[in-house]
Tab-separated table of C-alpha atoms in Angstrom:
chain	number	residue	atom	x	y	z
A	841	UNK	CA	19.461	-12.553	-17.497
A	842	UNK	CA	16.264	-13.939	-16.333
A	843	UNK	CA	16.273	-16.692	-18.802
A	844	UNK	CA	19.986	-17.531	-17.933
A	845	UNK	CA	19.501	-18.604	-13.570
A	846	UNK	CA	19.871	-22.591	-12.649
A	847	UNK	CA	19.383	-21.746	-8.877
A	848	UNK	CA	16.094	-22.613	-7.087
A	849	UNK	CA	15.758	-18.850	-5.323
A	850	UNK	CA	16.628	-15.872	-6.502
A	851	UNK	CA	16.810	-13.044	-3.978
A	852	UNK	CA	16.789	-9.007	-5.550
A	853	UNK	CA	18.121	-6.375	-3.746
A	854	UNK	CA	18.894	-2.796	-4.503
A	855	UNK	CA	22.870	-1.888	-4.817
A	856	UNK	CA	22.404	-0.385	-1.045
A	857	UNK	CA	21.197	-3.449	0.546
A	858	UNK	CA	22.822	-5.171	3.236
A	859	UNK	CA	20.512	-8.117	4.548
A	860	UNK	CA	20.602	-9.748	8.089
A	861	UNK	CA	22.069	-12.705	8.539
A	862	UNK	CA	19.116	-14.926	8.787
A	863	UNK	CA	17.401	-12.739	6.347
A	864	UNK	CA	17.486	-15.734	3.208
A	865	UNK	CA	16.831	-19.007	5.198
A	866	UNK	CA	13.289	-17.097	6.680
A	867	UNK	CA	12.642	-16.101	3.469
A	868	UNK	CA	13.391	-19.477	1.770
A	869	UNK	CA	11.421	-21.398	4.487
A	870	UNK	CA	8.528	-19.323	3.938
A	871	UNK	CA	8.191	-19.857	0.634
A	872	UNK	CA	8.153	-23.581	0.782
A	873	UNK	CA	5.893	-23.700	3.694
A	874	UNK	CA	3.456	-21.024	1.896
A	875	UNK	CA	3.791	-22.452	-1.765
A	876	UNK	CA	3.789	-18.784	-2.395
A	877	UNK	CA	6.131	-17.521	-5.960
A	878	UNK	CA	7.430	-14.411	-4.265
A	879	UNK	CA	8.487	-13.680	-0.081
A	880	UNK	CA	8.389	-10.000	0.263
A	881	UNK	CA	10.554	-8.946	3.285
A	882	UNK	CA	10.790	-5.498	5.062
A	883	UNK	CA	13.852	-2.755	4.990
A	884	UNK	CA	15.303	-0.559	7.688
A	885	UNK	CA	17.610	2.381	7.199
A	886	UNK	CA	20.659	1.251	8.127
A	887	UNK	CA	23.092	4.617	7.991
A	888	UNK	CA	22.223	8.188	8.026
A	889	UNK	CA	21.413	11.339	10.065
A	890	UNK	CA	19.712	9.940	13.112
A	891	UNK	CA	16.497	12.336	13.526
A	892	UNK	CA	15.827	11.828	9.923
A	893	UNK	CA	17.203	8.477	9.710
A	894	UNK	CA	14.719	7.700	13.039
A	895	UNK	CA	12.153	8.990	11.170
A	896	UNK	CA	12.116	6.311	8.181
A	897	UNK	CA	12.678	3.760	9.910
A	898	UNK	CA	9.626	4.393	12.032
A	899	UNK	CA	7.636	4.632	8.921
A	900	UNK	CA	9.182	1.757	7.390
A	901	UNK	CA	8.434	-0.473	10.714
A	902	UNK	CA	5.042	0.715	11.005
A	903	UNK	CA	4.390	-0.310	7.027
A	904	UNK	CA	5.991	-3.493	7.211
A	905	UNK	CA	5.255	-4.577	10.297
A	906	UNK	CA	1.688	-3.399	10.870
A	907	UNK	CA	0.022	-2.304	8.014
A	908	UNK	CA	1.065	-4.729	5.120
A	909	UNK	CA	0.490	-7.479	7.251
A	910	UNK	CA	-2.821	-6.355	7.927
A	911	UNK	CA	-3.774	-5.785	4.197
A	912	UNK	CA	-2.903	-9.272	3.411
A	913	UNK	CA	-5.331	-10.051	5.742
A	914	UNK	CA	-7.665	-8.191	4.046
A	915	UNK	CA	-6.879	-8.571	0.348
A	916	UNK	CA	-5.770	-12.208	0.310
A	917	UNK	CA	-2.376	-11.180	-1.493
A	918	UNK	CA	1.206	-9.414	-0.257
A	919	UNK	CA	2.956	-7.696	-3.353
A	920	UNK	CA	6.422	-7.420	-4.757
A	921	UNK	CA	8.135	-4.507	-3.751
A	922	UNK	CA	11.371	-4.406	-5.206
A	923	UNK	CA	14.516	-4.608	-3.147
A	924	UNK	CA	14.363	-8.010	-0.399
A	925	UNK	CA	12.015	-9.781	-2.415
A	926	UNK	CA	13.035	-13.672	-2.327
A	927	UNK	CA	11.528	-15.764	-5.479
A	928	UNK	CA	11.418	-19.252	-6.931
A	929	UNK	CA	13.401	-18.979	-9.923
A	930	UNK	CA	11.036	-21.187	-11.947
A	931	UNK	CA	8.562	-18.235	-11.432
A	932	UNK	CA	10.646	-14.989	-11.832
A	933	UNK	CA	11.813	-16.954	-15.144
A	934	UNK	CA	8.272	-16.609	-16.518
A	935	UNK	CA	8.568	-12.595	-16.218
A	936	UNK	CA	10.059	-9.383	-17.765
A	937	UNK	CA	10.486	-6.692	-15.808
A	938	UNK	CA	9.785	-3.471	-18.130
A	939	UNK	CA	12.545	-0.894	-17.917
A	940	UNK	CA	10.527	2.125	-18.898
A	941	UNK	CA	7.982	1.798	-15.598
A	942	UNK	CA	8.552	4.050	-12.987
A	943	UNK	CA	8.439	1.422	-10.597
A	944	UNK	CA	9.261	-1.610	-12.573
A	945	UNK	CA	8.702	-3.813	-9.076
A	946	UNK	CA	5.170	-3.197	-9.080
A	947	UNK	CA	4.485	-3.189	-12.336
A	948	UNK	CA	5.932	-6.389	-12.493
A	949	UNK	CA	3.864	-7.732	-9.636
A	950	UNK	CA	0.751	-6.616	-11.200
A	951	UNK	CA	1.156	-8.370	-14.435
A	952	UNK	CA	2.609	-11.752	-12.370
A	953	UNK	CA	-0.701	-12.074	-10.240
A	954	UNK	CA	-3.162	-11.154	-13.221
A	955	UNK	CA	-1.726	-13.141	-16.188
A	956	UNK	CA	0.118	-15.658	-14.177
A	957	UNK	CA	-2.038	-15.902	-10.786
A	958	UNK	CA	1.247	-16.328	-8.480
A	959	UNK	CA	1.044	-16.125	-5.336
A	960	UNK	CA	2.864	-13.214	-2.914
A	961	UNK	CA	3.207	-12.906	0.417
A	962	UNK	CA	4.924	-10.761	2.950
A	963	UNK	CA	7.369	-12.005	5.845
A	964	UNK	CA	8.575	-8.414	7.770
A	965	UNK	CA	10.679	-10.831	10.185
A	966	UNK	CA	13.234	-11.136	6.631
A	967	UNK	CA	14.922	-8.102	7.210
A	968	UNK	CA	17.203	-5.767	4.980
A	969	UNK	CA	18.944	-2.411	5.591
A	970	UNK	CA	19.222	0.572	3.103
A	971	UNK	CA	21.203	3.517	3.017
A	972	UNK	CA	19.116	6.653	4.072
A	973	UNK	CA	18.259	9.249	1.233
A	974	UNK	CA	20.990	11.852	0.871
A	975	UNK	CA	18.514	14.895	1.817
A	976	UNK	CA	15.036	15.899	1.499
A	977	UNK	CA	15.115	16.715	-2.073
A	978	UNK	CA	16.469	12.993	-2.528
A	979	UNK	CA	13.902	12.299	-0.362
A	980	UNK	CA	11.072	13.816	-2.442
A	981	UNK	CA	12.398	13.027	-5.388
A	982	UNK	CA	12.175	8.860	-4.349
A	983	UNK	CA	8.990	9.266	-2.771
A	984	UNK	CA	7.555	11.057	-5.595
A	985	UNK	CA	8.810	8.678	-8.107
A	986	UNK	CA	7.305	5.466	-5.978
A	987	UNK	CA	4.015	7.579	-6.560
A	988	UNK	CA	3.682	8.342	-9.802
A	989	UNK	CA	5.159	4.638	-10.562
A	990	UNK	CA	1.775	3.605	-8.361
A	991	UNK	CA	-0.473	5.666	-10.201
A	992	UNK	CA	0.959	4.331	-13.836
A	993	UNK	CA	0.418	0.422	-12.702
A	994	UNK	CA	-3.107	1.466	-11.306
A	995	UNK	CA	-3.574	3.388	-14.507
A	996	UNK	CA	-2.213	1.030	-16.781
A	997	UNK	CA	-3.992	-2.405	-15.341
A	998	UNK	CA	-7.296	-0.774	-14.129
A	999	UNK	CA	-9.160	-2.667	-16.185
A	1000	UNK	CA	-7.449	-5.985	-16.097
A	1001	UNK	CA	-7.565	-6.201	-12.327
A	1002	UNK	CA	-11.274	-6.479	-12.281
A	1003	UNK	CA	-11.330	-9.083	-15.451
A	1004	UNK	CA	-8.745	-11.101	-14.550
A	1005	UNK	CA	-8.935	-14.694	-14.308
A	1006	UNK	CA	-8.311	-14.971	-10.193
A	1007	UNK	CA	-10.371	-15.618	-7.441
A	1008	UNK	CA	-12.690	-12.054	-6.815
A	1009	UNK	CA	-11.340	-11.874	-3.446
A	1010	UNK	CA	-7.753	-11.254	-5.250
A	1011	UNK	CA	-9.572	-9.310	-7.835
A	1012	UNK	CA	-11.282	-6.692	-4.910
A	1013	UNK	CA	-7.876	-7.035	-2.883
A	1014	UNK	CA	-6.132	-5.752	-6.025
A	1015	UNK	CA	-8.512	-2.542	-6.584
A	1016	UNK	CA	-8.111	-1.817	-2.972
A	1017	UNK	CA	-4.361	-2.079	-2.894
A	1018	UNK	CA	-4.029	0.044	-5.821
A	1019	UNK	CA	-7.519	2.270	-6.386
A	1020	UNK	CA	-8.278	2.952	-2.535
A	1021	UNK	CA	-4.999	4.533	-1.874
A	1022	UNK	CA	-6.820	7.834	-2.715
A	1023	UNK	CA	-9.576	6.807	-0.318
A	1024	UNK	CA	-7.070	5.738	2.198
A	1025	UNK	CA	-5.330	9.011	2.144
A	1026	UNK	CA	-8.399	11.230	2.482
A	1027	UNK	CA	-9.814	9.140	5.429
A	1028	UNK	CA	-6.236	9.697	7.077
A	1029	UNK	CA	-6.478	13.480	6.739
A	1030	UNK	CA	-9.879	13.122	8.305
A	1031	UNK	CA	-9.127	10.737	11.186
A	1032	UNK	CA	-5.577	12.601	11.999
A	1033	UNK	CA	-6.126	16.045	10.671
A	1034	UNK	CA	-9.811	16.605	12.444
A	1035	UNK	CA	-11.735	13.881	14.284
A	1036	UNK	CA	-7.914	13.510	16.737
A	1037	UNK	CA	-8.385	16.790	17.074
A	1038	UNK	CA	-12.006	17.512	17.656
A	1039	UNK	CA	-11.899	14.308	20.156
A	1040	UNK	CA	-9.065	15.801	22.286
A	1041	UNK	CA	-11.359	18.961	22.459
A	1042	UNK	CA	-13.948	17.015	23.234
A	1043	UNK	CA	-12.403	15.371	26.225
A	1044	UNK	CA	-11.115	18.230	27.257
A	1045	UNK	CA	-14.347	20.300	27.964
A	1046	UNK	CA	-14.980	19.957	31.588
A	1047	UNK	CA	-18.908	20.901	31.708
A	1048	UNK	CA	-21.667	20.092	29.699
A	1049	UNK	CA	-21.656	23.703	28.984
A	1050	UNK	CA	-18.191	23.699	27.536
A	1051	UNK	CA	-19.340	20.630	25.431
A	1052	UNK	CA	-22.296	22.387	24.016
A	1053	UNK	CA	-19.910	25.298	23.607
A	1054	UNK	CA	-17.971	23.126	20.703
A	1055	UNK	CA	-21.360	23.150	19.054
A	1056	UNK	CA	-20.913	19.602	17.614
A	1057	UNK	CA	-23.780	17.220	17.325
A	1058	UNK	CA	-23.289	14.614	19.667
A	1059	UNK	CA	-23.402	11.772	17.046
A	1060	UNK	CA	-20.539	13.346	15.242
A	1061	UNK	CA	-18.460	13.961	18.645
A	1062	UNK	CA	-18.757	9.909	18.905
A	1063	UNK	CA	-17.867	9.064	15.602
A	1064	UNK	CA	-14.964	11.807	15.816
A	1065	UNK	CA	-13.924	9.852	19.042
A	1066	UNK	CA	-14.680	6.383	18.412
A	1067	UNK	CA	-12.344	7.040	14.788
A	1068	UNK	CA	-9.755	9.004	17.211
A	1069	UNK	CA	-9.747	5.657	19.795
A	1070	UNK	CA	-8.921	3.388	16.657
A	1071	UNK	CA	-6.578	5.561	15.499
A	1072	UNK	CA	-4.646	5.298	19.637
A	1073	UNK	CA	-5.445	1.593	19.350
A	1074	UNK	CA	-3.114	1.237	15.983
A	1075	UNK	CA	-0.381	3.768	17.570
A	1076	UNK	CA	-0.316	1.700	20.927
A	1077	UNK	CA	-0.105	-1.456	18.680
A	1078	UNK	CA	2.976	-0.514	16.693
A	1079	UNK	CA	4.410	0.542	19.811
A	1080	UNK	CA	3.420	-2.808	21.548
A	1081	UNK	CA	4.680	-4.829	18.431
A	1082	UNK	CA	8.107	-2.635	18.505
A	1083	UNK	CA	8.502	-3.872	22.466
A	1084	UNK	CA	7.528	-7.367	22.527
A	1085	UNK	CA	9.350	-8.317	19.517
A	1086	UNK	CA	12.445	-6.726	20.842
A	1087	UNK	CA	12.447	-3.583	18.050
A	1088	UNK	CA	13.608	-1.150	20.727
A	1089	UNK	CA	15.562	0.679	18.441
A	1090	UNK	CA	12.872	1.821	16.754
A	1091	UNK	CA	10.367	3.188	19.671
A	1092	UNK	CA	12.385	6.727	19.748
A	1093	UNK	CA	11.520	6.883	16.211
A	1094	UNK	CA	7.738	6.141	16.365
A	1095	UNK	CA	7.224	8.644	18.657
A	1096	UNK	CA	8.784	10.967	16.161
A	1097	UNK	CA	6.718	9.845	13.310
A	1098	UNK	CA	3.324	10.072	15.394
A	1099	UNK	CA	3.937	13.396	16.440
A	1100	UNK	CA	4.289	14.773	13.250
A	1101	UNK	CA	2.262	12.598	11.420
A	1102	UNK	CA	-0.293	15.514	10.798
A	1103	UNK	CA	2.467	17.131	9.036
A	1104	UNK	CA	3.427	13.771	7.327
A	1105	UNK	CA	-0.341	13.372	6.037
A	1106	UNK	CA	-0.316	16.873	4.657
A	1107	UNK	CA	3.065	16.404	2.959
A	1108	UNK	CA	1.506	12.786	1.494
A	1109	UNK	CA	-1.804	14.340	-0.067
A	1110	UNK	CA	0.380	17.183	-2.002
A	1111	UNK	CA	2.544	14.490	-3.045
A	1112	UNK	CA	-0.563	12.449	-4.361
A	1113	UNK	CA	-1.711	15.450	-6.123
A	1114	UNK	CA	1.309	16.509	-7.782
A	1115	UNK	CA	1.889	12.491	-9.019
A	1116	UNK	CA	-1.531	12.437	-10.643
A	1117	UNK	CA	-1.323	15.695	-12.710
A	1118	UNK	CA	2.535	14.984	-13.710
A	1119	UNK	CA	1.174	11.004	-14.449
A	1120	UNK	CA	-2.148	12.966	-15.991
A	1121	UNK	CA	0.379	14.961	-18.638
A	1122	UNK	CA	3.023	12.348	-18.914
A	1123	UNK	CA	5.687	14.652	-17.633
A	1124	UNK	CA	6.706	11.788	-15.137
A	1125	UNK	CA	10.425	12.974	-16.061
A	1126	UNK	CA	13.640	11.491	-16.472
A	1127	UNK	CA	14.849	8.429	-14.659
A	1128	UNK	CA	16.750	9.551	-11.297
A	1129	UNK	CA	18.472	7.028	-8.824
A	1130	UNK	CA	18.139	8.244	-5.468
A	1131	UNK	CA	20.921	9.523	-3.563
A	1132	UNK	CA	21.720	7.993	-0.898
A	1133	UNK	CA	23.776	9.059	2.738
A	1134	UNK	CA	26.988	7.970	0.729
A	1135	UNK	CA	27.045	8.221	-3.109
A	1136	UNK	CA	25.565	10.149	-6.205
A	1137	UNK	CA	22.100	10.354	-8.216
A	1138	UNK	CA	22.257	9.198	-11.604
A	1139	UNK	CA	20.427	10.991	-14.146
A	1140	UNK	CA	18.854	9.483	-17.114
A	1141	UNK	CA	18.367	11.913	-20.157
A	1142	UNK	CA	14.891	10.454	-21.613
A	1143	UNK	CA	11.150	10.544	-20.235
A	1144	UNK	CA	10.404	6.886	-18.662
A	1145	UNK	CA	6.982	6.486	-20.464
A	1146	UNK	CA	5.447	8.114	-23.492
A	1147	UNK	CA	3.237	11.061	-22.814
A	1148	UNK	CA	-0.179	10.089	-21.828
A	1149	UNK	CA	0.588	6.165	-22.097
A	1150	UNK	CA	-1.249	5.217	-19.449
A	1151	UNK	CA	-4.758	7.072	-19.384
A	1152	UNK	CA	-5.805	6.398	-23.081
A	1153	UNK	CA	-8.538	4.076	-22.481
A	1154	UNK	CA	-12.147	4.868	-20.989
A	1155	UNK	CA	-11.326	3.021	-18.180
A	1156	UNK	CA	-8.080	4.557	-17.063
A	1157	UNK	CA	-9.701	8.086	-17.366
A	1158	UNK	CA	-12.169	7.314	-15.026
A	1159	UNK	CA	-10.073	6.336	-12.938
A	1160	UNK	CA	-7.928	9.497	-13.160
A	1161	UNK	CA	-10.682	11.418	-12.667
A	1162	UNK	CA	-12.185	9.568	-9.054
A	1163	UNK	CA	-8.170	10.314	-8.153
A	1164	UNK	CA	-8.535	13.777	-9.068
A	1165	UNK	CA	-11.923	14.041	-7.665
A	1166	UNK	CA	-10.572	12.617	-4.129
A	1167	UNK	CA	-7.302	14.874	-4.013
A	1168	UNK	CA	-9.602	18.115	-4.482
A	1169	UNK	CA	-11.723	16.634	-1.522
A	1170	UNK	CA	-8.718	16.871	0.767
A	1171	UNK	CA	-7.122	19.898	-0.083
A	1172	UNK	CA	-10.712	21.285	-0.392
A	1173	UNK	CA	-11.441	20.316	3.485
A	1174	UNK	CA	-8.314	21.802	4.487
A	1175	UNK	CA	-8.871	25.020	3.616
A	1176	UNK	CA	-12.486	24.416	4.753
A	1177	UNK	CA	-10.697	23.918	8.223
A	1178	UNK	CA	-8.819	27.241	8.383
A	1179	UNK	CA	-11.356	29.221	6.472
A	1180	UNK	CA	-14.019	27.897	9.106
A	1181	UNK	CA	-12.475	27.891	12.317
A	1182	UNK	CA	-13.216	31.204	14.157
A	1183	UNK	CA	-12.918	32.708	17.532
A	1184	UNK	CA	-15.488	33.122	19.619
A	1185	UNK	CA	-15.755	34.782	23.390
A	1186	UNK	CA	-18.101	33.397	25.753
A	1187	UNK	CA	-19.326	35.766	28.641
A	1188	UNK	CA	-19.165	34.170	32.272
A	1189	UNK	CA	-22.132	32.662	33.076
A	1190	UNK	CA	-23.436	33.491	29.685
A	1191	UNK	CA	-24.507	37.292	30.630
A	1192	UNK	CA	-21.654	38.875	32.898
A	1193	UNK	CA	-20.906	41.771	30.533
A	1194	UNK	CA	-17.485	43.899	29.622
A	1195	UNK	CA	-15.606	40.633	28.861
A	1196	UNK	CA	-15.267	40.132	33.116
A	1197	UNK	CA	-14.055	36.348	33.539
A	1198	UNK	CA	-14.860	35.398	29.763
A	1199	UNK	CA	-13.276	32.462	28.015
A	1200	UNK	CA	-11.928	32.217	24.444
A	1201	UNK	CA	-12.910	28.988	22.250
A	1202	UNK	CA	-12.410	28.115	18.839
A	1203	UNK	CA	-15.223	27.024	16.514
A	1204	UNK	CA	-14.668	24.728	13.391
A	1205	UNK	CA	-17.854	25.650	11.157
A	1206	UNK	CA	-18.357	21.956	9.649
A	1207	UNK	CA	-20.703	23.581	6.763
A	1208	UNK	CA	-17.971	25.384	5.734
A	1209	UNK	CA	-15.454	22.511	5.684
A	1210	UNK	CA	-18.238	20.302	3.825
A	1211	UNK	CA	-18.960	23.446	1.167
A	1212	UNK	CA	-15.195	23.627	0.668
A	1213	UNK	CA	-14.830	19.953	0.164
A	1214	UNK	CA	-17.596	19.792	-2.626
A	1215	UNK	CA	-16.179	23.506	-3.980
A	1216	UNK	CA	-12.226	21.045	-3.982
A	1217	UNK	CA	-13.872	18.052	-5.541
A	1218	UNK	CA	-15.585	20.216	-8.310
A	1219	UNK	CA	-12.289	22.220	-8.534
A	1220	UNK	CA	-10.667	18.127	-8.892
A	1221	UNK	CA	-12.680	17.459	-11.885
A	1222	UNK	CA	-11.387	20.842	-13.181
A	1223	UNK	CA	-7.941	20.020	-12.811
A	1224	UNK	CA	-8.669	16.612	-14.266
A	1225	UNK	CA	-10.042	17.931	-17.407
A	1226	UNK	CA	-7.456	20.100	-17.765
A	1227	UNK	CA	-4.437	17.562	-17.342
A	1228	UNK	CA	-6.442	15.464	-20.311
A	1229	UNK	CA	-6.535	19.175	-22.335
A	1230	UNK	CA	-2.210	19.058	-21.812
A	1231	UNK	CA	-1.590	15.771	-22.780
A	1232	UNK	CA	-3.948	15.579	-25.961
A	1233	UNK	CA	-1.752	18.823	-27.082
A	1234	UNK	CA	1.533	17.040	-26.168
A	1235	UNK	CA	0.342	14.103	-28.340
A	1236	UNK	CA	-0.694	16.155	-31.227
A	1237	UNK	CA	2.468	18.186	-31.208
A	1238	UNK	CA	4.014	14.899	-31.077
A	1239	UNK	CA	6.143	15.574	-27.642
């Protein structure tokens, strides 16, 4: 098909897509003013059960609009993300997209910008709706498959990101897109999950007395508030960005998603886990199309790559392992967090006796949470080790 186009642009969009009218000519004027190969655009849920529907949308704004923006900053690159990507078809000619990836968008964009050095960028302004996932297992199912499809291409081109033939800042931007997801995702359970909370305790402790009562170094209260202030800076932006631009559809929905993003983080690093021991064993499953608020799944009958495919090499398995290593972390200060956090009564005036006008505070034992982290990482490795011990025996049973 590729081979076949004679137009100058070619546009892809999933079967769901509906773009906005002036979605194409931003697109197209962006890529002739950039000299970029590929215009990646943003997506909005168009249809589907408003508080969930809010929800997405939100989180969809908030990546498009904020944080991918940002990380071209950063990383010197966009990326191809499938659905409301605009190309020049002299480019997407030179390509294959390869059927058995998970996520043959990314995979795709990986090999263009290592073997061919094109050039990506993103443009949230081009805008395309999507139907809504049918329900959470639809939901889980699509999120987990955009996963594990992450983890194969980081897998797969570990070690051709960092010898590639592109400029270093490309060649870092690429590892960090890809590698320091795991990073990303434990520093999010540690700026949401415990320095938000430890700073709103912090602020809320009216004495000195109660402040010493927290029993937190004061260097770590300002780090835990100083991360908690950046963290408000980049909610108040998105919320900024939503108003000025005129996205006031979409506030209702970001105060949704920031409310329960400590439940959305949580939900995210067992999703992370479960990706890299099903990517770990090669039982990435069968292909599934995701639901959507109107239709049907389609259900493919045979595994999308061979069983262990992607973590043969050295390189790959180190890789794996730093994943592994980084998932036990979190999960490992979790339980650190409940495990250490204990009640403890404080008498009035530190010596009025029988409990007469005590208070009640709660204690987060940080050498617990740190012993717990280290006990999760080890436990990581474990895990790790294990995963390679399944898919050796699926290989030699020839699975």
């Amino acid at each position: 098909v590729l081979s076949a186009l004679t137009e100058k642009y070619v546009a892809i969009y999933d079967a769901d897509h509906c773009p906005n009218p002036d979605s194409l000519a931003l697109a197209v004027c962006h890529l002739k003013r950039s000299g970029a190969d590929c215009v990646q655009g943003s997506t909005y849920i168009r249809k589907g059960l408003f508080p969930f529907r809010a929800f997405v949308c939100a989180e969809f704004f908030v990546n498009y609009f904020v944080v991918l923006p940002a990380m071209q900053v950063i990383t010197g690159t966009g990326f191809f993300g499938g659905a409301n990507g605009v190309w020049l078809a002299s480019s997407l000619k030179q390509l294959q997209f390869d059927e058995k990836a998970l996520t043959e968008d990314i995979e795709c964009f990986a090999r263009a910008i290592v073997k061919n050095r094109f050039k990506f960028e993103f443009l949230p302004e081009s805008c395309s709706g999507e139907l809504l996932p049918a329900g959470p297992r639809a939901f889980w199912r699509q999120r987990l498959r955009w996963c594990m499809g992450w983890d194969q291409v980081t897998l797969r081109h570990a070690t051709a990101f960092w010898r590639a033939d592109i400029r270093l800042r490309i060649r870092m931007g690429l590892w960090y897109i890809f590698f320091c997801r795991w990073i990303s995702q434990l520093c999010a359970v540690i700026v949401v999950l415990f320095n938000a909370r430890a700073a709103l305790q912090w602020q809320l402790a009216e004495t000195d007395e109660d402040v010493h009562n927290l029993k937190v170094p004061s260097c770590i209260q300002h780090l835990q508030f100083a991360s908690f202030c950046g963290y408000m800076v980049f909610i108040i932006y998105s919320a900024s960005y939503a108003l000025f631009h005129r996205h006031l559809a979409v506030l209702p929905g970001l105060l949704l998603y920031f409310m329960i993003m400590p439940f959305y983080v949580v939900f995210n690093s067992c999703m992370l886990t479960v990706s890299l021991f099903r990517v770990a064993t090669g039982n990435t499953g069968g292909w599934v199309v995701t639901s959507r608020a109107t239709g049907a799944a389609l259900f493919g009958e045979e595994p999308l790559l061979g069983i262990g495919a992607d973590v043969a090499d050295a390189c790959s398995q180190r890789v794996l392992a730093i994943g592994f290593v980084t998932m036990g972390a979190i999960a490992g200060a979790v339980v650190g967090d409940v495990v250490g956090t204990h009640e403890e009564v404080l008498p009035l005036w530190g010596w009025v006796p029988f409990g007469l006008g005590a208070t009640t505070t709660y204690v987060t034992d940080g050498r617990v949470v740190a012993a717990c982290s280290l006990a999760g990482m080890a436990l990581g490795l474990v895990f790790f080790y294990a995963a390679m011990w399944v898919a050796r025996r699926k290989n030699n049973s020839g699975c």
